Structure formats: C-alpha cells, structure tokens
C-alpha cells in the first residue's frame, strides 16, 4: 500500500493518514474483510512513527470502518457492519463526531473552536496543593463513596457563592454532580419523557441538543439574540408548541458569548408563568463574569427555574465537579436517579474543590482568569474587526465570540481552511438545533494570541476566494 | 417540643431524632406548614450537638417531610407536596432508600450489610503516592478532559489484566467509565428500550434492578443457585419471555457470594445462542479472586457477552473508575452516549489508577486483600454456623455471605434487631426483582470481626424469640 502523505503540511499526519486510508478502503475494500498492513509495516513504508499509525487505525475502528481482530491485525469492516447499529446512534454522531475530532486532534493542532481553556492558561500550584492536602489528610476523601447530595461543607460553600449572584438557596437545595453535562442528563431524565417538547437556544450548546435527541425529546430552537432569547419568536413558538422546559445560558452564552439582560429575563419568566413551563438556567460560565448580571434563578426564587453550574470551565475539566440548585421537591428524585445511575460522584474531587473554596485560592484564581479573559476578548474583537469579520455581539468576557467572514457563505469553508493551517474549528451548523447551514463559527478567544490564529483571522479570505 | 431521646442506646441519636420528629409531625403537623424548632434551640433543649439536629433535619427534608425556607427555618411540608413527584420516583425509592440509609448512617453504626470494604481495611500509602505523583507530574492529568475511550495506556493495562482471566480483547474494545454503575447505565441506555424484557439474577444487585425500573425495562428474575443461575428455571422462563439481555455476576455474586461453574457458564451461552440474547457479565468482584475461574467473556470471545469491571471495590470508591469490554461494533455508540451524558470520565482518577497498575502497587494491594478476605470469609462462615445460621453457599472469598437464621421468618426482623444493636443491615427482599419477603440477609464479612457483629451473629435469636 502506498499512501500520499505530506510531512511539510500543517495538517497532522494522523489526519492525512486517516483520509488516505479511507480513500484506499473506498477503492479496494468494498466487500470488507481486506487486511490492512500491520502497524509496523505501514510505519516503516512511510517513514512515520508507529504511534501515528496506531492513532489512525484507532480512529478508523472508532468510526466502524475497520475492525481489529486481537492477535491477527486490522481488517476492513464488512458493509453490513457499517450499516448496523441502532438508528439513534447514527443521528447522534452529528454531535459527537465533533467531540471525537476535538479530543483526538493532534496535540500540535490549535483548538481555536473548542469549549475549554488552553492547558497553558491553567494554574497548577493551588490545585496541586489542594490535591496533596486532601490526599494527605482525608482517608475518607481518597477511599469512600460520597454522600447522596454531596458533602455538606461543599454545598454550604456553593450556597455562599451563588448568594453573590442573588440566588438564595438552602444548602439542602444543592445537589453535587459530576459536571455540567451530568447535571443536564439528570434533569432531562427526571423531568422529560420521550416525545416531550423543549425549547433550546439557536444557536445553542450542541452537546445538549445531542443529549435531548438521545432521550427522544422534540427540540425546538428559539433564536438567541444579543440580550438573550428572542422574546417575539418565543411568543410565536409558544402558540404552536407546549414546551415542558426551556434551556438557556444566562451569561457568556455558548456559542455567541452574549449575556441575558434584566428586561429579557423578566419577560422570559412572564412567559414561563403564562405558558407553564420550567427553565433550566445553565450558568457554567458564571465564574468568568466580573460583575454579576441578572440570573433567572435570582428573579424567580427557584420556583420555575432550575440552576446549574460547574467547576470544569474555571478550575479543572479533569475533576468533574458540578451542581444543580432547585426547589426542594425536585431534589430527592434527582438524587435517586443520580444514585441508581452512578452511586455517587467523586468524593476526592469534591474535597479538592472544597479545599480551594475554603482557602480562597479558587476566588483568586477566577479573579485572575476574568481579567485575562476580558483582555483577551477585547483584543480578539479588535483583531476580528480589523480583518473584516463580523462579530455577532461583543461580549465583555468569557471564552466565546461568534463570528463570520464575508468571504465565506458557509462555515464549512472556514473550518476547512483552518484545518489546512493546523487549526481545529467546529462548523456553525453544529450549534443549530434545526440543522441547516450557517456562516458563523465559534471562536475561543483564549487561543487567539497564537500566531496560527492570528494568521487565520487576518487572511482567511485570501485562500477562500 | 420535647422528644424522647436515649443517649445510652446503641441506636444513633440522629436516627432516634428522625423517628421522634416523624412521630411529632404525624401527631401535630398534619396540615403542613408548622414550623420546627430552630437547630440551635432543639440542640440546646435536648443537650445534643447541633450537627445531630442538622443531619436529622436534612434527612426529613430529603424524604419530603420537611421543607427548609432559606433564612426562615424548617417547616412541615404540606401533604400535597408529599404526594407529588413523578410515579417512577416513588417506585425507585424502594431501591434508593437503602442507599440513603447506608450513606447517611451514623459513623458509629457498623455497616454490616454494605457493599464496600471498611475504611480501616483500605491501604492509603500507595494510593496517596500515586495521587501525589499524578498531581506533580501531569498538568494534563489535573486539568483536562479525558479522551473518549479513556487513556490508551490505561486501556492497555486493563487489557493485560483481563488476559489473565482468559479474556482476549484489543485495547480498542475497552471503554473506561466512571465505575460499575455508570457502565451498567451506559449499556442499559444503548441496548434497551422501554418495555424490553431482561433477565437478572434473583437475588441480585438491587441498584441494577432500580436502574432497569428507571428505564422502564421489564425485569424477570432467574433464581441464583450455588453455581450460577438456575438453568432449568431459565430454560422454562425462556419459553415465556424473550429477553434481550441477561445480567449476571460471575464471581462472588452479589448478594450470595457464589461463583459461576464452567458447566453452567457453557449452558448459559448455549441458551443465549438458542434464544438469541446478549449477556452483561458484571465482574466487579474480579480482583478479590485468588485463582481465576471461568468467565463467560472468555468462553464466548466477547461475541454475545459484554464484560464490565471496576476499581471501586478493590482500590477506591471515591475515584470512580471502571470499564466495559465489548465487541468492536458496540464501542462507538457507547462512547457517543458517554460523551453526550458526561463529556468524559475523570482523567485524574484514570491516571492515578494507571500509575498504580504500572508500578505494581495495585497488584500487591489486591493480593493482600484476597488473602485477608478469604481468611475473614472462613472465620465468618464458622461463626455463622456455630451460631445456628444457615449459609446459602460457602464462598471461597469476596465480601458477601448470604445467610438466614432459623428464628427469623423475615429478614426484616433481623434488620430491626441489628439496628437496635447499632448495626445497619439491608432486608433480603431488596435483592428480589419480583419483590416479596425473604428470610435471607447479605452480610459483609469484612465487618464481621467487630464485636457488635459477633454479638449480633451469636445471639440474634435471643431477642427475636
């Protein structure tokens, strides 16, 4: 087998190899069963590292194109194997493929479109200190299951934090979870039945859209504007649909970076009252905000609003610690589902977060992050405008800016061009619950001081034209 | 309010207080809305610690009997609030109430019926060392999301371990999860639809039964005998039902402690072939076994069998690390569901486990545990028999022995008597998918050298009669 690989290209070798192999399978492996070269041989033939071949084969296996037979090697999967699998899964791939590509992207790739901070932004000292302290001082922390709601001292500290946002909750109304996605999953499983209608924002968080599809929920998109969801559209949609829930980001919305205004917040609650639906306020970017703005949960007193947030974006994505705050009557069933599906969250991770909240290092960390992010945001907006990009809204902080370039009718062109420059971006349509094309892309400003980002931002049109 | 509390009793004060308060609510709070005394006042009036009162109120809140109003205090919940909540949830409480009581049991209580090792059995040094090493050496480990399948080096190490059990799997067939319950949840969500029929063992793992109920799966119990499921019963049930899946524990079955024989394993696979169902082999007690016995996944080559295990029982329940091994075609959809519902598992926890597998400390730890458990098991069986208990089967190791006392027709009597002696036990019927009464209780031998356990085992009949 001779494959075309360009070692000078910005495109990672793994990706080149995956594409070449896909082409080869298409040309030669139609019937399935053909044996691929051994890892050792393919690496030697092309003068590349075995790790690159392993990674490429793993991706093909993950996509169902190739099967590995232990002790024997890699084979092209039979077409029946490709076509099988439950139908739900193939629909979900639209959402998960992007995560696969982000998670598996070459370390050398710039993840300009991703939803987390770059590793070099993270500050290790305080976290390492807290980890060592829990490891040294708490046998229970390193060994035992956590309690059903999560440790009382941690819930007390969360209670104090959200009070600064105007959210008055009792510690008993706080449920610790394994992060924002886990919180959403628990809520969806408890509050919704297959076939139920929910409203999400469009554009909106694609993992949530995928989760709702997985649970066979009908997802209706409400346009997101600069100050929150479009109230007029929502009003019109409420005449046609009867949603059980509305999901939204109040602060530094994913993907547009916009923040809910008090007036829109008030109108949403009026509509929720009039049309009798509940609201899930996903506030996982809360700790990036300098001056607290309006929270639905604060206005409504946790009556119709269920609030969630996490420490994954600010402190660590590795630890998996988040929380849900809701009215008392929802807590017990949510905990029941949490216990049946995972027994408990990680007591160790919870105690590490507790330590950092107690000793003040988490507060200081987020203060530094806020300043850094808002500086980076201002610089990014200047850079984008100077290069002729249109910015959907100018966020005051957070990670995301939602932008389009006049030379690109579809974000797919931008994604492709970025890939050629060693940059991973997600196409805008991924964020649209209704599907369809989009010229917009989500950019993570924490990655924009990288020279590759600067080059891409300043002249995407050159290559696009 | 004057409540009866007996500080000399073996029964924890928290439990006494909860019961007294329930009685008070029943007598005085019928209509709801009555205010309970403040924490400070109730503590002072009865000369008990405020923590005891806080804990008691939290439990009442969790059970929906009491509501807390931030800044105002605790009130008896209105009857409507008690009756509300989705119907699924109240069915699930049979399963989760036991977990609540175990997790929230007074630290002074002996958890003789629980499903994990006592904290003083755990060995902290190697784990603390591994935690500190990851914290010191891996920025990625403390900050980043994990990869979709989990770290390749960890999957390679798991692959080596299961090879010792005769299970030949490629590292690509291994999916890291957040523990055994998380693995079961992913499998149930991917493989089953509401209304589907599955077979579980009777008695069997109650959290699994609850999980299946949550997903509205029809659960049929197959009697568990000394060598595995009762094949004759299964054969008869297969004429009436068409299960999609059979769930079982091959080794040190929960709750009976019995282990699958090669002949029964072979017969199960024949039935699976004849009646076309898949098998989930839940092997979370694998690392307690001295000499590997037959695994279904080894016999069947992961064709109809999906294998799962975890590090929660042996190493740490706090870290939440487990894995699924399955045929290639199942992996991608399982990962998709994992990503949509939790993004990723904890990279930190995964790296800690990787470190301990790599440096050999996990192997040595489990070797010591196996010896200790099998000694403890032998002593427990002798103790039980001497005191006139009937033992369902005499396990060679593991944590569980399933036992009954001739003087108790129902395990409820044993549970009650144990509680009086400061011991937490779970009633046998909890383990029966079909419900009904049971004279059997699950005893965890790791707790049986405690003097309270010895006293309870040696003379339960005295008080029962």
Short mmCIF file of C-alpha atoms in Angstrom, two decimals, chain A residues 57-58 61-64 66-71 74 81 85-86 89 92-93 95-97 99-100 103-104 115-125 127-128 131-132 135-136 139-149 152 155 159 168-173 178 181-183 185 189-190 193-194 205-211 214-216 312-313 315-320 328-329 331-333 335-337 339-349, chain B residues 57-58 61-64 66-71 74 81 85-86 89 92-93 95-97 99-100 103-104 115-125 127-128 131-132 135-136 139-149 152 155 168-173 178 181-183 185 189-191 193-194 205-211 214-216 312-313 315-320 328-329 331-333 335-337 339-349:
data_model
loop_
_atom_site.label_atom_id
_atom_site.label_comp_id
_atom_site.label_asym_id
_atom_site.label_seq_id
_atom_site.Cartn_x
_atom_site.Cartn_y
_atom_site.Cartn_z
CA UNK A 57 -6.24 2.85 12.93
CA UNK A 58 -7.96 3.61 16.22
CA UNK A 61 -12.01 1.47 14.18
CA UNK A 62 -13.97 4.01 16.17
CA UNK A 63 -15.80 5.04 13.02
CA UNK A 64 -16.71 1.43 12.26
CA UNK A 66 -12.09 -1.04 10.32
CA UNK A 67 -12.21 -3.94 12.75
CA UNK A 68 -9.36 -5.18 14.81
CA UNK A 69 -9.03 -8.87 15.47
CA UNK A 70 -6.89 -9.43 18.54
CA UNK A 71 -3.67 -11.21 17.64
CA UNK A 74 -6.77 -4.86 11.24
CA UNK A 81 -21.26 -3.94 9.98
CA UNK A 85 -26.07 -0.18 14.91
CA UNK A 86 -29.14 1.49 16.33
CA UNK A 89 -26.68 6.39 17.32
CA UNK A 92 -26.12 11.34 17.43
CA UNK A 93 -22.91 11.21 15.50
CA UNK A 95 -22.96 15.89 17.67
CA UNK A 96 -20.34 13.50 18.92
CA UNK A 97 -18.11 13.46 15.85
CA UNK A 99 -16.08 15.98 20.14
CA UNK A 100 -14.20 12.99 18.82
CA UNK A 103 -10.48 15.21 21.75
CA UNK A 104 -8.42 13.23 19.32
CA UNK A 115 -15.00 24.90 24.66
CA UNK A 116 -12.27 24.93 27.27
CA UNK A 117 -9.22 26.92 28.29
CA UNK A 118 -5.80 26.02 26.88
CA UNK A 119 -3.70 23.93 29.21
CA UNK A 120 -1.04 26.65 29.48
CA UNK A 121 -3.63 29.05 30.87
CA UNK A 122 -4.37 26.79 33.77
CA UNK A 123 -2.64 27.46 37.07
CA UNK A 124 -1.36 24.32 38.70
CA UNK A 125 0.09 25.35 42.05
CA UNK A 127 -4.78 22.87 42.61
CA UNK A 128 -1.79 20.63 43.21
CA UNK A 131 -4.92 17.65 45.84
CA UNK A 132 -1.94 16.87 48.06
CA UNK A 135 -4.58 13.00 49.79
CA UNK A 136 -2.62 13.55 52.99
CA UNK A 139 -8.71 8.80 54.22
CA UNK A 140 -12.37 9.15 53.53
CA UNK A 141 -11.59 11.51 50.64
CA UNK A 142 -9.40 9.04 48.84
CA UNK A 143 -11.44 5.89 49.53
CA UNK A 144 -15.13 6.37 50.15
CA UNK A 145 -18.22 7.00 48.11
CA UNK A 146 -19.55 10.49 48.56
CA UNK A 147 -22.90 11.19 50.20
CA UNK A 148 -26.10 11.32 48.13
CA UNK A 149 -26.31 15.12 47.88
CA UNK A 152 -22.45 19.37 53.37
CA UNK A 155 -22.79 22.62 49.50
CA UNK A 159 -24.57 28.32 48.71
CA UNK A 168 -30.98 32.47 47.84
CA UNK A 169 -30.85 28.71 48.23
CA UNK A 170 -30.63 26.48 51.20
CA UNK A 171 -27.72 24.01 51.23
CA UNK A 172 -30.34 21.25 51.03
CA UNK A 173 -31.40 22.55 47.66
CA UNK A 178 -20.15 15.03 38.02
CA UNK A 181 -23.30 17.53 31.31
CA UNK A 182 -24.08 15.15 34.11
CA UNK A 183 -26.38 17.78 35.63
CA UNK A 185 -28.53 14.48 31.96
CA UNK A 189 -34.00 12.01 32.73
CA UNK A 190 -36.13 13.20 35.60
CA UNK A 193 -40.38 11.85 28.69
CA UNK A 194 -39.71 10.74 25.12
CA UNK A 205 -24.89 24.12 23.13
CA UNK A 206 -24.61 21.16 20.75
CA UNK A 207 -23.97 18.53 23.38
CA UNK A 208 -27.30 19.42 24.95
CA UNK A 209 -29.06 19.07 21.59
CA UNK A 210 -27.45 15.64 21.19
CA UNK A 211 -28.43 14.62 24.71
CA UNK A 214 -30.67 10.64 22.66
CA UNK A 215 -33.65 10.84 25.01
CA UNK A 216 -36.02 11.34 22.05
CA UNK A 312 -14.98 22.36 34.88
CA UNK A 313 -14.51 25.55 32.90
CA UNK A 315 -10.77 25.13 37.67
CA UNK A 316 -10.40 21.72 36.05
CA UNK A 317 -12.17 19.63 33.44
CA UNK A 318 -10.45 16.56 34.83
CA UNK A 319 -12.06 16.56 38.27
CA UNK A 320 -15.73 16.52 37.12
CA UNK A 328 -36.79 21.22 47.43
CA UNK A 329 -39.32 18.89 45.88
CA UNK A 331 -34.03 17.14 44.99
CA UNK A 332 -34.96 13.71 46.26
CA UNK A 333 -35.92 12.25 42.84
CA UNK A 335 -30.64 12.18 43.90
CA UNK A 336 -32.42 8.86 43.41
CA UNK A 337 -31.56 8.94 39.71
CA UNK A 339 -27.56 7.06 42.85
CA UNK A 340 -29.13 4.50 40.53
CA UNK A 341 -27.01 5.58 37.60
CA UNK A 342 -23.67 6.30 39.27
CA UNK A 343 -23.94 5.57 43.04
CA UNK A 344 -22.14 8.81 43.84
CA UNK A 345 -19.85 11.49 42.49
CA UNK A 346 -16.14 11.52 43.35
CA UNK A 347 -15.64 12.43 46.99
CA UNK A 348 -11.99 13.11 46.26
CA UNK A 349 -12.74 15.67 43.57
CA UNK B 57 -33.49 17.77 59.51
CA UNK B 58 -31.60 17.05 56.30
CA UNK B 61 -36.06 17.25 54.03
CA UNK B 62 -34.67 14.56 51.77
CA UNK B 63 -37.73 12.43 52.46
CA UNK B 64 -40.02 15.31 51.57
CA UNK B 66 -39.93 18.86 55.87
CA UNK B 67 -39.15 21.92 53.79
CA UNK B 68 -36.48 24.43 54.53
CA UNK B 69 -37.09 28.07 53.75
CA UNK B 70 -33.80 29.89 53.42
CA UNK B 71 -33.37 32.45 56.15
CA UNK B 74 -37.75 24.41 58.76
CA UNK B 81 -46.02 18.16 48.45
CA UNK B 85 -43.42 13.79 42.44
CA UNK B 86 -43.36 11.50 39.44
CA UNK B 89 -39.59 8.05 41.55
CA UNK B 92 -37.47 3.74 42.80
CA UNK B 93 -37.38 4.66 46.45
CA UNK B 95 -34.07 0.75 45.95
CA UNK B 96 -32.60 4.10 46.83
CA UNK B 97 -33.87 4.36 50.40
CA UNK B 99 -28.58 3.56 49.85
CA UNK B 100 -29.70 6.72 51.60
CA UNK B 103 -24.72 6.54 53.15
CA UNK B 104 -26.22 8.64 55.86
CA UNK B 115 -21.30 -3.41 49.65
CA UNK B 116 -17.86 -1.98 50.24
CA UNK B 117 -14.80 -2.53 52.41
CA UNK B 118 -14.47 -0.75 55.75
CA UNK B 119 -12.33 2.35 55.64
CA UNK B 120 -9.78 0.85 58.07
CA UNK B 121 -9.18 -2.03 55.62
CA UNK B 122 -8.07 0.34 52.91
CA UNK B 123 -4.39 0.95 52.43
CA UNK B 124 -3.58 4.59 51.89
CA UNK B 125 0.15 4.78 51.24
CA UNK B 127 -2.76 5.42 46.62
CA UNK B 128 -1.56 8.65 48.21
CA UNK B 131 -2.16 10.75 43.64
CA UNK B 132 0.82 12.94 44.52
CA UNK B 135 -0.54 15.87 40.71
CA UNK B 136 3.16 16.64 40.46
CA UNK B 139 -0.66 19.07 34.06
CA UNK B 140 -2.96 17.30 31.68
CA UNK B 141 -3.97 14.90 34.43
CA UNK B 142 -5.16 17.60 36.78
CA UNK B 143 -6.77 19.89 34.18
CA UNK B 144 -8.01 18.25 31.02
CA UNK B 145 -10.96 16.20 29.93
CA UNK B 146 -10.06 12.62 29.25
CA UNK B 147 -10.23 11.09 25.78
CA UNK B 148 -13.45 9.44 24.54
CA UNK B 149 -12.39 5.83 25.21
CA UNK B 152 -4.63 4.32 25.75
CA UNK B 155 -6.68 0.53 28.38
CA UNK B 168 -8.65 -11.72 24.77
CA UNK B 169 -9.62 -8.15 23.95
CA UNK B 170 -7.99 -5.49 21.91
CA UNK B 171 -7.35 -2.19 23.72
CA UNK B 172 -9.83 -0.64 21.29
CA UNK B 173 -12.55 -2.82 22.73
CA UNK B 178 -17.00 6.31 35.88
CA UNK B 181 -22.96 1.65 37.88
CA UNK B 182 -22.01 4.08 35.16
CA UNK B 183 -21.07 1.14 32.93
CA UNK B 185 -26.22 2.73 32.85
CA UNK B 189 -29.28 3.17 27.63
CA UNK B 190 -27.70 1.84 24.48
CA UNK B 191 -29.01 -1.71 24.34
CA UNK B 193 -35.77 0.31 25.01
CA UNK B 194 -38.63 0.90 27.45
CA UNK B 205 -27.83 -6.46 42.68
CA UNK B 206 -30.59 -4.09 43.80
CA UNK B 207 -29.16 -0.97 42.26
CA UNK B 208 -29.33 -2.68 38.86
CA UNK B 209 -32.96 -3.60 39.43
CA UNK B 210 -33.68 0.04 40.30
CA UNK B 211 -31.81 1.28 37.25
CA UNK B 214 -35.96 3.75 35.99
CA UNK B 215 -35.57 2.94 32.29
CA UNK B 216 -38.90 1.09 32.29
CA UNK B 312 -14.20 0.85 43.14
CA UNK B 313 -14.38 -2.27 45.27
CA UNK B 315 -8.89 0.33 45.28
CA UNK B 316 -11.18 3.29 45.92
CA UNK B 317 -14.86 4.08 45.69
CA UNK B 318 -14.00 7.76 45.67
CA UNK B 319 -12.13 7.85 42.36
CA UNK B 320 -14.92 6.34 40.17
CA UNK B 328 -15.95 -3.55 18.40
CA UNK B 329 -19.31 -2.60 16.89
CA UNK B 331 -17.90 0.72 21.26
CA UNK B 332 -18.61 3.78 19.16
CA UNK B 333 -22.28 4.14 20.17
CA UNK B 335 -18.77 6.28 23.65
CA UNK B 336 -21.26 8.59 21.96
CA UNK B 337 -23.68 8.14 24.83
CA UNK B 339 -19.85 11.87 25.74
CA UNK B 340 -23.38 13.23 25.44
CA UNK B 341 -24.19 12.44 29.04
CA UNK B 342 -20.92 13.28 30.80
CA UNK B 343 -18.37 14.55 28.22
CA UNK B 344 -15.66 12.36 29.72
CA UNK B 345 -14.59 10.47 32.81
CA UNK B 346 -12.02 11.93 35.21
CA UNK B 347 -8.60 11.94 33.62
CA UNK B 348 -7.05 12.48 37.03
CA UNK B 349 -8.64 9.38 38.51
#
